[in-house]
């Protein structure tokens, strides 16, 4: 059975005036442990060229399953 974790990441970006903005984003990750979920998230973001981010939290999700519709 799949196990899902919610990983909260904070991104830092600079606006046109040089002010640092923070944006919080949550990811749902299929993993066996919190540690694996965090590592997968870091790998995912790094492979996509993200640099200015920090994992703020990771916890087990109450979601039991993800149902994807047919295309």
Tab-separated table of N, CA and C in Angstrom:
chain	number	residue	atom	x	y	z
A	1	UNK	N	0.838	-1.188	0.000
A	1	UNK	CA	0.000	0.000	0.000
A	1	UNK	C	0.875	1.241	0.000
A	2	UNK	N	0.492	2.198	-0.791
A	2	UNK	CA	1.263	3.437	-0.900
A	2	UNK	C	1.172	4.246	0.388
A	3	UNK	N	2.232	4.965	0.660
A	3	UNK	CA	2.271	5.854	1.818
A	3	UNK	C	2.670	7.230	1.306
A	4	UNK	N	1.914	8.240	1.703
A	4	UNK	CA	2.156	9.583	1.201
A	4	UNK	C	2.589	10.516	2.320
A	5	UNK	N	3.455	11.463	1.952
A	5	UNK	CA	3.955	12.444	2.904
A	5	UNK	C	3.777	13.835	2.318
A	6	UNK	N	3.452	14.781	3.185
A	6	UNK	CA	3.358	16.168	2.764
A	6	UNK	C	4.680	16.843	3.125
A	7	UNK	N	5.323	17.428	2.109
A	7	UNK	CA	6.595	18.109	2.315
A	7	UNK	C	6.389	19.584	1.999
A	8	UNK	N	6.660	20.429	2.993
A	8	UNK	CA	6.483	21.866	2.832
A	8	UNK	C	7.836	22.504	2.537
A	9	UNK	N	7.874	23.279	1.450
A	9	UNK	CA	9.113	23.902	0.986
A	9	UNK	C	8.911	25.399	0.897
A	10	UNK	N	9.921	26.141	1.314
A	10	UNK	CA	9.885	27.603	1.205
A	10	UNK	C	10.892	28.042	0.139
A	11	UNK	N	10.382	28.767	-0.857
A	11	UNK	CA	11.211	29.313	-1.922
A	11	UNK	C	11.493	30.780	-1.630
A	12	UNK	N	12.692	31.228	-1.981
A	12	UNK	CA	13.066	32.637	-1.834
A	12	UNK	C	13.357	33.207	-3.218
A	13	UNK	N	12.675	34.289	-3.541
A	13	UNK	CA	12.894	34.963	-4.819
A	13	UNK	C	13.067	36.452	-4.570
A	14	UNK	N	13.728	37.098	-5.500
A	14	UNK	CA	13.957	38.537	-5.386
A	14	UNK	C	13.046	39.249	-6.384
A	15	UNK	N	12.316	40.269	-5.901
A	15	UNK	CA	11.434	41.003	-6.802
A	15	UNK	C	12.212	42.095	-7.543
A	16	UNK	N	11.517	42.875	-8.373
A	16	UNK	CA	12.146	43.912	-9.193
A	16	UNK	C	12.867	44.978	-8.368
A	17	UNK	N	12.442	45.173	-7.142
A	17	UNK	CA	13.039	46.204	-6.277
A	17	UNK	C	14.141	45.646	-5.385
A	18	UNK	N	14.467	44.377	-5.563
A	18	UNK	CA	15.534	43.760	-4.786
A	18	UNK	C	15.085	43.187	-3.454
A	19	UNK	N	13.784	43.212	-3.197
A	19	UNK	CA	13.260	42.678	-1.945
A	19	UNK	C	13.102	41.159	-2.057
A	20	UNK	N	13.513	40.456	-1.000
A	20	UNK	CA	13.394	39.001	-0.976
A	20	UNK	C	11.967	38.622	-0.585
A	21	UNK	N	11.351	37.802	-1.426
A	21	UNK	CA	9.996	37.309	-1.175
A	21	UNK	C	10.086	35.820	-0.838
A	22	UNK	N	9.196	35.372	0.044
A	22	UNK	CA	9.143	33.956	0.413
A	22	UNK	C	7.800	33.391	-0.031
A	23	UNK	N	7.850	32.205	-0.630
A	23	UNK	CA	6.642	31.518	-1.063
A	23	UNK	C	6.674	30.101	-0.512
A	24	UNK	N	5.604	29.697	0.146
A	24	UNK	CA	5.508	28.359	0.704
A	24	UNK	C	4.698	27.467	-0.234
A	25	UNK	N	5.244	26.285	-0.537
A	25	UNK	CA	4.606	25.331	-1.447
A	25	UNK	C	4.614	23.958	-0.781
A	26	UNK	N	3.498	23.236	-0.921
A	26	UNK	CA	3.408	21.877	-0.375
A	26	UNK	C	3.450	20.857	-1.503
A	27	UNK	N	4.162	19.767	-1.274
A	27	UNK	CA	4.268	18.676	-2.230
A	27	UNK	C	3.753	17.403	-1.564
A	28	UNK	N	3.060	16.572	-2.323
A	28	UNK	CA	2.624	15.270	-1.855
A	28	UNK	C	3.578	14.252	-2.455
A	29	UNK	N	4.248	13.484	-1.597
A	29	UNK	CA	5.319	12.593	-2.046
A	29	UNK	C	5.013	11.155	-1.643
A	30	UNK	N	5.145	10.244	-2.588
A	30	UNK	CA	5.012	8.808	-2.339
A	30	UNK	C	6.377	8.308	-1.871
A	31	UNK	N	6.461	7.872	-0.613
A	31	UNK	CA	7.741	7.430	-0.052
A	31	UNK	C	7.485	6.445	1.082
A	32	UNK	N	8.554	5.832	1.566
A	32	UNK	CA	8.448	4.861	2.658
A	32	UNK	C	8.681	5.505	4.036
A	33	UNK	N	9.288	6.702	4.054
A	33	UNK	CA	9.568	7.368	5.323
A	33	UNK	C	9.641	8.877	5.107
A	34	UNK	N	9.614	9.612	6.194
A	34	UNK	CA	9.749	11.069	6.127
A	34	UNK	C	11.097	11.438	5.505
A	35	UNK	N	12.134	10.736	5.893
A	35	UNK	CA	13.476	11.008	5.377
A	35	UNK	C	13.529	10.815	3.870
A	36	UNK	N	12.934	9.731	3.376
A	36	UNK	CA	12.908	9.482	1.944
A	36	UNK	C	12.084	10.546	1.216
A	37	UNK	N	10.972	10.950	1.802
A	37	UNK	CA	10.128	11.976	1.185
A	37	UNK	C	10.880	13.292	1.049
A	38	UNK	N	11.607	13.664	2.085
A	38	UNK	CA	12.390	14.895	2.043
A	38	UNK	C	13.497	14.795	0.988
A	39	UNK	N	14.199	13.670	0.952
A	39	UNK	CA	15.282	13.480	-0.020
A	39	UNK	C	14.749	13.501	-1.450
A	40	UNK	N	13.606	12.864	-1.692
A	40	UNK	CA	13.015	12.863	-3.035
A	40	UNK	C	12.615	14.279	-3.460
A	41	UNK	N	12.107	15.053	-2.520
A	41	UNK	CA	11.703	16.424	-2.828
A	41	UNK	C	12.915	17.275	-3.194
A	42	UNK	N	13.975	17.155	-2.415
A	42	UNK	CA	15.204	17.904	-2.702
A	42	UNK	C	15.758	17.501	-4.069
A	43	UNK	N	15.781	16.215	-4.357
A	43	UNK	CA	16.275	15.741	-5.653
A	43	UNK	C	15.403	16.279	-6.785
A	44	UNK	N	14.097	16.200	-6.624
A	44	UNK	CA	13.146	16.678	-7.632
A	44	UNK	C	13.383	18.157	-7.941
A	45	UNK	N	13.503	18.977	-6.908
A	45	UNK	CA	13.673	20.421	-7.107
A	45	UNK	C	15.050	20.747	-7.682
A	46	UNK	N	16.074	20.060	-7.222
A	46	UNK	CA	17.429	20.285	-7.716
A	46	UNK	C	17.537	19.932	-9.195
A	47	UNK	N	16.924	18.818	-9.599
A	47	UNK	CA	16.948	18.408	-11.008
A	47	UNK	C	16.233	19.412	-11.908
A	48	UNK	N	15.328	20.194	-11.345
A	48	UNK	CA	14.594	21.201	-12.112
A	48	UNK	C	15.247	22.576	-12.030
A	49	UNK	N	16.449	22.626	-11.471
A	49	UNK	CA	17.221	23.862	-11.456
A	49	UNK	C	16.890	24.819	-10.327
A	50	UNK	N	16.087	24.393	-9.380
A	50	UNK	CA	15.770	25.259	-8.235
A	50	UNK	C	16.983	25.319	-7.321
A	51	UNK	N	17.248	26.505	-6.798
A	51	UNK	CA	18.399	26.665	-5.909
A	51	UNK	C	18.026	27.285	-4.572
A	52	UNK	N	17.173	28.294	-4.601
A	52	UNK	CA	16.854	29.041	-3.388
A	52	UNK	C	15.608	28.478	-2.720
A	53	UNK	N	15.769	27.330	-2.065
A	53	UNK	CA	14.643	26.726	-1.363
A	53	UNK	C	15.130	26.053	-0.089
A	54	UNK	N	14.178	25.834	0.810
A	54	UNK	CA	14.485	25.158	2.065
A	54	UNK	C	13.285	24.282	2.431
A	55	UNK	N	13.532	23.033	2.762
A	55	UNK	CA	12.471	22.159	3.243
A	55	UNK	C	12.168	22.585	4.675
A	56	UNK	N	10.920	22.969	4.907
A	56	UNK	CA	10.532	23.476	6.217
A	56	UNK	C	9.906	22.402	7.101
A	57	UNK	N	9.222	21.426	6.482
A	57	UNK	CA	8.560	20.384	7.266
A	57	UNK	C	8.234	19.199	6.369
A	58	UNK	N	8.128	18.046	6.988
A	58	UNK	CA	7.686	16.841	6.288
A	58	UNK	C	6.934	15.992	7.296
A	59	UNK	N	5.749	15.527	6.876
A	59	UNK	CA	4.946	14.724	7.780
A	59	UNK	C	4.098	13.735	6.994
A	60	UNK	N	3.686	12.678	7.672
A	60	UNK	CA	2.851	11.681	7.019
A	60	UNK	C	1.497	12.304	6.696
A	61	UNK	N	0.996	12.005	5.513
A	61	UNK	CA	-0.281	12.542	5.058
A	61	UNK	C	-1.402	11.561	5.387
A	62	UNK	N	-2.589	12.099	5.617
A	62	UNK	CA	-3.752	11.258	5.862
A	62	UNK	C	-4.355	10.730	4.569
A	63	UNK	N	-3.835	11.143	3.427
A	63	UNK	CA	-4.342	10.703	2.135
A	63	UNK	C	-4.025	9.224	1.960
A	64	UNK	N	-5.040	8.450	1.648
A	64	UNK	CA	-4.869	7.004	1.510
A	64	UNK	C	-4.476	6.602	0.106
A	65	UNK	N	-4.979	7.347	-0.901
A	65	UNK	CA	-4.721	6.962	-2.279
A	65	UNK	C	-4.970	8.159	-3.195
A	66	UNK	N	-4.340	8.124	-4.344
A	66	UNK	CA	-4.556	9.146	-5.357
A	66	UNK	C	-5.224	8.458	-6.536
A	67	UNK	N	-6.351	8.996	-6.945
A	67	UNK	CA	-7.093	8.427	-8.061
A	67	UNK	C	-6.900	9.350	-9.252
A	68	UNK	N	-6.350	8.806	-10.321
A	68	UNK	CA	-6.075	9.591	-11.523
A	68	UNK	C	-7.066	9.158	-12.593
A	69	UNK	N	-7.742	10.141	-13.201
A	69	UNK	CA	-8.733	9.831	-14.232
A	69	UNK	C	-8.083	9.458	-15.547
A	70	UNK	N	-8.797	8.712	-16.353
A	70	UNK	CA	-8.310	8.313	-17.669
A	70	UNK	C	-8.351	9.501	-18.615
A	71	UNK	N	-7.413	9.580	-19.492
A	71	UNK	CA	-7.346	10.687	-20.455
A	71	UNK	C	-7.970	10.300	-21.748
